mmCIF file of C-alpha atoms in Angstrom:
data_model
loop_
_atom_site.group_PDB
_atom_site.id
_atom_site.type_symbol
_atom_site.label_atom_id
_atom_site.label_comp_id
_atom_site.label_asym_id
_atom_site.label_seq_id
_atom_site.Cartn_x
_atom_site.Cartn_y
_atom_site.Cartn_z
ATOM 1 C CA UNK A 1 0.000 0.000 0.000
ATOM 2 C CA UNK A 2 0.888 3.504 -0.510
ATOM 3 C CA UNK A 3 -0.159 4.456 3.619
ATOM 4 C CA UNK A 4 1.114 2.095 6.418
ATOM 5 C CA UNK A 5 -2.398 1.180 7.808
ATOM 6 C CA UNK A 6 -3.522 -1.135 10.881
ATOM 7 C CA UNK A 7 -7.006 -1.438 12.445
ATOM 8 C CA UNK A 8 -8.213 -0.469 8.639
ATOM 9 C CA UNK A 9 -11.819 -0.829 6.947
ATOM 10 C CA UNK A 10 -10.908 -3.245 3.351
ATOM 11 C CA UNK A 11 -14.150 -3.720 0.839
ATOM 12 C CA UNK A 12 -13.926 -4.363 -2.622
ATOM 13 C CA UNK A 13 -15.735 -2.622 -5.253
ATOM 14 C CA UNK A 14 -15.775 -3.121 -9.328
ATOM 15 C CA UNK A 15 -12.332 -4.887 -9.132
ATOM 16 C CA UNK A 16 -10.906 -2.416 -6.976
ATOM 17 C CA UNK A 17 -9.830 -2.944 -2.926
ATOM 18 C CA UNK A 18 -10.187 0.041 -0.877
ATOM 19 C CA UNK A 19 -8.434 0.208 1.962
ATOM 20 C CA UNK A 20 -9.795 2.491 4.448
ATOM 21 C CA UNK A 21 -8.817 4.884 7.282
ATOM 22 C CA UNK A 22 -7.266 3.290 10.323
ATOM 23 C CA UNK A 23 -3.621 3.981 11.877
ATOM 24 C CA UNK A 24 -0.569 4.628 10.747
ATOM 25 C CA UNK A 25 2.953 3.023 12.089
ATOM 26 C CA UNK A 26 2.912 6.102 14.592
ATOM 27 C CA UNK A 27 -0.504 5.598 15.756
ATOM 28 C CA UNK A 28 -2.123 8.243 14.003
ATOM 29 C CA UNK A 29 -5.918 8.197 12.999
ATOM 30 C CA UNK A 30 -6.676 8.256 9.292
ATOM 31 C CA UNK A 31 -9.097 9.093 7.194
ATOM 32 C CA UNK A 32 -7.205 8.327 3.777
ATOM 33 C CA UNK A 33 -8.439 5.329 1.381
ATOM 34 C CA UNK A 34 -6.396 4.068 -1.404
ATOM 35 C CA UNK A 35 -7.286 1.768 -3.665
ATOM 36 C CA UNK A 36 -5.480 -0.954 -5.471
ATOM 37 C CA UNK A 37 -6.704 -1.820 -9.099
ATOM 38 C CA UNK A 38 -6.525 -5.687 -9.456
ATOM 39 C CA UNK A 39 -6.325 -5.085 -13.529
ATOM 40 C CA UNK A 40 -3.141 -2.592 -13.276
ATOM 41 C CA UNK A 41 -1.876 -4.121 -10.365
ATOM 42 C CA UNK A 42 -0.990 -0.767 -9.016
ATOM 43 C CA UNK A 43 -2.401 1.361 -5.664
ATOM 44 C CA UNK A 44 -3.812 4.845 -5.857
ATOM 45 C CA UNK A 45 -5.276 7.076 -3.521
ATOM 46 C CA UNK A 46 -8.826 8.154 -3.545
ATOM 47 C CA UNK A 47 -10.849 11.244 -1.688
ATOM 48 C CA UNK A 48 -10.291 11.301 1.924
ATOM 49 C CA UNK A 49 -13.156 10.407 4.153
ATOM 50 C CA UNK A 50 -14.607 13.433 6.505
ATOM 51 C CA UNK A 51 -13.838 11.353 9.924
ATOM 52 C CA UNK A 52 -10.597 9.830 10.980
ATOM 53 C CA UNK A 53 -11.518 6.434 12.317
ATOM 54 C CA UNK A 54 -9.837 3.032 12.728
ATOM 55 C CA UNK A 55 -11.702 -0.085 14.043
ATOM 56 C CA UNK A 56 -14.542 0.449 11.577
ATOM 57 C CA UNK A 57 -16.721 -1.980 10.001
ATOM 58 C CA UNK A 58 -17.301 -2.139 5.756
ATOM 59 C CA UNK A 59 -20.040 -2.224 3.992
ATOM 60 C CA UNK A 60 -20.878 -2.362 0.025
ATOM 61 C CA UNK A 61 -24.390 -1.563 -1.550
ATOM 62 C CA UNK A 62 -25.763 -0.325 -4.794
ATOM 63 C CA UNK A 63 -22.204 0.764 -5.909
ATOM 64 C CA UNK A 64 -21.318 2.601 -3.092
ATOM 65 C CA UNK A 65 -18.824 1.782 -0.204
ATOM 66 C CA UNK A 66 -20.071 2.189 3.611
ATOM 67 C CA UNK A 67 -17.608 3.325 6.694
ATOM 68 C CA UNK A 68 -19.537 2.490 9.334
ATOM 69 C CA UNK A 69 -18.861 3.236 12.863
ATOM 70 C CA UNK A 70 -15.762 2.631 14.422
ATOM 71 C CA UNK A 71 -13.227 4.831 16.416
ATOM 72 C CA UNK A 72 -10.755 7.650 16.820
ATOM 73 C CA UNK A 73 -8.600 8.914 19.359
ATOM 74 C CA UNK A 74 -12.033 10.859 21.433
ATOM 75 C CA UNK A 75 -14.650 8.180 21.179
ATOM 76 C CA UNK A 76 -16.034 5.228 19.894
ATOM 77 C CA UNK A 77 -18.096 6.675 16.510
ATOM 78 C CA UNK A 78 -21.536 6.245 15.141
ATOM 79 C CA UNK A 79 -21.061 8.518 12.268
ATOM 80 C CA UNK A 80 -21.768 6.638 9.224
ATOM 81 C CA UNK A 81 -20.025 7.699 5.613
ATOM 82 C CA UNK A 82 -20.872 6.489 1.950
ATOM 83 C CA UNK A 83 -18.086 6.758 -1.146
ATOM 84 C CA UNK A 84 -19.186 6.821 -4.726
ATOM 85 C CA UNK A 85 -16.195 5.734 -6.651
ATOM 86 C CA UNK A 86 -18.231 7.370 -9.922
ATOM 87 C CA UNK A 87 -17.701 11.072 -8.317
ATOM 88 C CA UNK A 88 -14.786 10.261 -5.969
ATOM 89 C CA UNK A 89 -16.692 11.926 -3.099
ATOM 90 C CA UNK A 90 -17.727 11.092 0.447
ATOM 91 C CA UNK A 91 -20.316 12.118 1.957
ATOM 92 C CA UNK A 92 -22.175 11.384 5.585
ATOM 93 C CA UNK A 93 -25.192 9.470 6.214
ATOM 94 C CA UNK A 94 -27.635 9.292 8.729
ATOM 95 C CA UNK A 95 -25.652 8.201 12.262
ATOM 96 C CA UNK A 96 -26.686 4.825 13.862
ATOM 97 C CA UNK A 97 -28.626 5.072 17.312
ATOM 98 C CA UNK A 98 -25.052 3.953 19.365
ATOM 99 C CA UNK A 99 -21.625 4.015 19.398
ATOM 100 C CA UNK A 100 -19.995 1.034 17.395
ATOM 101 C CA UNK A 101 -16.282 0.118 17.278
ATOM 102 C CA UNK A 102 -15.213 -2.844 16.202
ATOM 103 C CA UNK A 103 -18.828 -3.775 14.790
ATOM 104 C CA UNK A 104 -19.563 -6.154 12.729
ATOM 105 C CA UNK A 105 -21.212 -5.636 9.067
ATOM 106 C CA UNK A 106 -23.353 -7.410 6.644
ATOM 107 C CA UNK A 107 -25.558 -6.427 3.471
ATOM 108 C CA UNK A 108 -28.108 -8.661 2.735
ATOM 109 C CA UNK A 109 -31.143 -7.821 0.049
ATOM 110 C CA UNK A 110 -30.551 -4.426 -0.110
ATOM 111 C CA UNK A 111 -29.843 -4.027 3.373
ATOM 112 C CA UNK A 112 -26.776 -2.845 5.377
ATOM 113 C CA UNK A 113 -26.634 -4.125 8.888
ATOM 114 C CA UNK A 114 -24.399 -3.059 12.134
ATOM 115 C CA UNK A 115 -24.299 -5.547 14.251
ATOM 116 C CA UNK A 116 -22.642 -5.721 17.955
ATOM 117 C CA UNK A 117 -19.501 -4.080 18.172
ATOM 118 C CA UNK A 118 -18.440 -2.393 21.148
ATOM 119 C CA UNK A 119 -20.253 0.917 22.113
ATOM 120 C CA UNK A 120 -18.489 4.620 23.645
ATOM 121 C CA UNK A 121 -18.056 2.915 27.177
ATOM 122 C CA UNK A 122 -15.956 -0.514 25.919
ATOM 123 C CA UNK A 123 -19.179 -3.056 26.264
ATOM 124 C CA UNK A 124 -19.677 -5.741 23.690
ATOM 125 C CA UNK A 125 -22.921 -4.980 21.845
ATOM 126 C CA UNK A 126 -25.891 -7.611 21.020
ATOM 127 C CA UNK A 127 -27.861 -5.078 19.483
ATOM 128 C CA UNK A 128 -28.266 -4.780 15.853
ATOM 129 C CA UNK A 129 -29.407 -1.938 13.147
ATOM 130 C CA UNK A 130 -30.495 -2.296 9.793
ATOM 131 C CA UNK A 131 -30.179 0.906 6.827
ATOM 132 C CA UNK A 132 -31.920 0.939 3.248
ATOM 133 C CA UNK A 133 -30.274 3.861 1.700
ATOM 134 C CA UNK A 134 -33.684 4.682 -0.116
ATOM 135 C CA UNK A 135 -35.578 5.374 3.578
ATOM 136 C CA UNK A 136 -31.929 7.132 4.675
ATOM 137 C CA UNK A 137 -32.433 6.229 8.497
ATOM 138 C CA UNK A 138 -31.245 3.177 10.919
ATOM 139 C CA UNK A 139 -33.705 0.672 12.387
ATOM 140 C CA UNK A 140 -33.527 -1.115 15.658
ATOM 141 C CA UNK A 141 -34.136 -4.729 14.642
ATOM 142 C CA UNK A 142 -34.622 -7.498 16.859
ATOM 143 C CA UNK A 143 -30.708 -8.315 18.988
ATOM 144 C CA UNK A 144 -28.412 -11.320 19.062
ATOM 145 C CA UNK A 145 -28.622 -13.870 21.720
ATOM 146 C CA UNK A 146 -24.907 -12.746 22.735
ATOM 147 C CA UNK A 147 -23.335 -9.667 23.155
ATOM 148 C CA UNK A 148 -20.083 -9.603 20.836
ATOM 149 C CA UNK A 149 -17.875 -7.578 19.112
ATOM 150 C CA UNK A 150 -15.079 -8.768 16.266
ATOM 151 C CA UNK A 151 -17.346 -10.808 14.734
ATOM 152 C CA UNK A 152 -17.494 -12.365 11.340
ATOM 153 C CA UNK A 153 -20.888 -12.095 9.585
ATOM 154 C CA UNK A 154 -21.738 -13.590 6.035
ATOM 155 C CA UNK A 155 -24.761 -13.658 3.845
ATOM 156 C CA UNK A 156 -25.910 -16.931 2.894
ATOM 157 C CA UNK A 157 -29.051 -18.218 1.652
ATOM 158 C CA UNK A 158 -31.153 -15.471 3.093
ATOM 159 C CA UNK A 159 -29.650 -15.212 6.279
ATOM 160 C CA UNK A 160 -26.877 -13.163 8.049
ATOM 161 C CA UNK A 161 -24.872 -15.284 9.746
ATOM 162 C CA UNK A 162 -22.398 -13.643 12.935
ATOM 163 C CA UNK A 163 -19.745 -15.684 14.013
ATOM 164 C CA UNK A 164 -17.530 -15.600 16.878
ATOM 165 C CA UNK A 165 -15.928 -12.480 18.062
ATOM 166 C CA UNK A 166 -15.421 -11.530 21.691
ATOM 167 C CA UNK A 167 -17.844 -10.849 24.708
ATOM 168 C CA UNK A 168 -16.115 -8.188 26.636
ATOM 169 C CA UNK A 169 -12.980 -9.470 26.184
ATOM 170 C CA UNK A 170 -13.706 -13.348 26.150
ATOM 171 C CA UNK A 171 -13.435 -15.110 22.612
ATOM 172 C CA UNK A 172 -16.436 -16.641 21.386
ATOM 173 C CA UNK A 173 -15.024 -19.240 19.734
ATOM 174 C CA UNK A 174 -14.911 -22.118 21.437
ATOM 175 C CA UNK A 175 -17.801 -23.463 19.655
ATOM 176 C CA UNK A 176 -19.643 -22.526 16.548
ATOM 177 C CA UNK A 177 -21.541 -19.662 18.250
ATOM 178 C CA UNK A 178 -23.523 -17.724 15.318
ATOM 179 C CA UNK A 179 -26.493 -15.850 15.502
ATOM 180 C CA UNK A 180 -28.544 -15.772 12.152
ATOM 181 C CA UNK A 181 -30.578 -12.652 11.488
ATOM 182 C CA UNK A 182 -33.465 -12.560 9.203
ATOM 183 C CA UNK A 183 -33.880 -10.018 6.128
ATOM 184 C CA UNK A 184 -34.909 -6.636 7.445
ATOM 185 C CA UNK A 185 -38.404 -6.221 5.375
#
């Protein structure tokens, strides 16, 4: 990459990789995103976000790429940002109802979802919120069974499925633990 990065947002998009925001070697917050084009072989940097955060969960929907949540150096974050790669421009969205670092994120039928994470106070999460971009707002929809943050979450079949992760600091991984979460209607 062009920016030493930890605790970075990746998503890919049309080919492309972003990597997003984060810290640098020095542990400075970021809001830079660079992308790496998998036909050139060869990064370049895009349009910086308007937040510096790290810790962040990635969405993509309908084109667009999602920074959701995350932190920076004040607080855990529930600002919300959306890139169009066709205009190179960021711009905010509506912010979710709490605090979510390290949250996990899924898009499912149209759907974004935030789900756990940890919120401005350092508690794993269980609650989840669901975004259509054509209403604008977040929705409360029904929580996990288990707090967690660090999770892995997939679509498959219908479903979101949220693996593992961490509980306020112990790892949920001893068994399969998932919670599946139905389509937001």
């Amino acid at each position: 990459m062009l920016v030493s990065r930890r605790y970075l947002g990746v998503a890919e998009l049309d080919g492309c990789i972003y990597a997003v925001g984060g810290e640098d070697d020095n542990g400075a917050e970021l809001n830079s995103v660079e992308v790496f084009d998998i036909s050139i072989q060869k990064w370049r940097m895009v349009s910086n976000m308007t937040t510096k955060r790290y810790d962040l969960g990635m969405g993509v929907l309908s084109n667009r790429i999602y920074a959701i949540g995350g932190s920076n150096s004040f607080c855990s974050l529930k600002s919300v940002e959306c890139y169009d790669p066709s205009n190179d421009i960021w711009t905010t969205v509506t912010d979710m109802s709490v605090e979510r670092s390290f949250v996990g994120v899924g898009v499912l039928d149209g759907v974004i979802y935030a789900i756990g994470g940890k919120n401005g106070t350092g508690t794993s999460l269980k609650s989840v919120e669901a975004y259509k971009p054509s209403d604008g707002v977040w929705t409360s929809i029904a929580d996990m069974h288990k707090c967690r943050d660090s999770a892995g979450v997939v679509a498959f079949d219908g479903l979101l499925y949220v693996m593992g992760g961490e509980n306020d600091g112990s790892v949920c991984f001893s068994k399969l633990l998932f919670s599946v979460i139905s389509a937001y209607a």
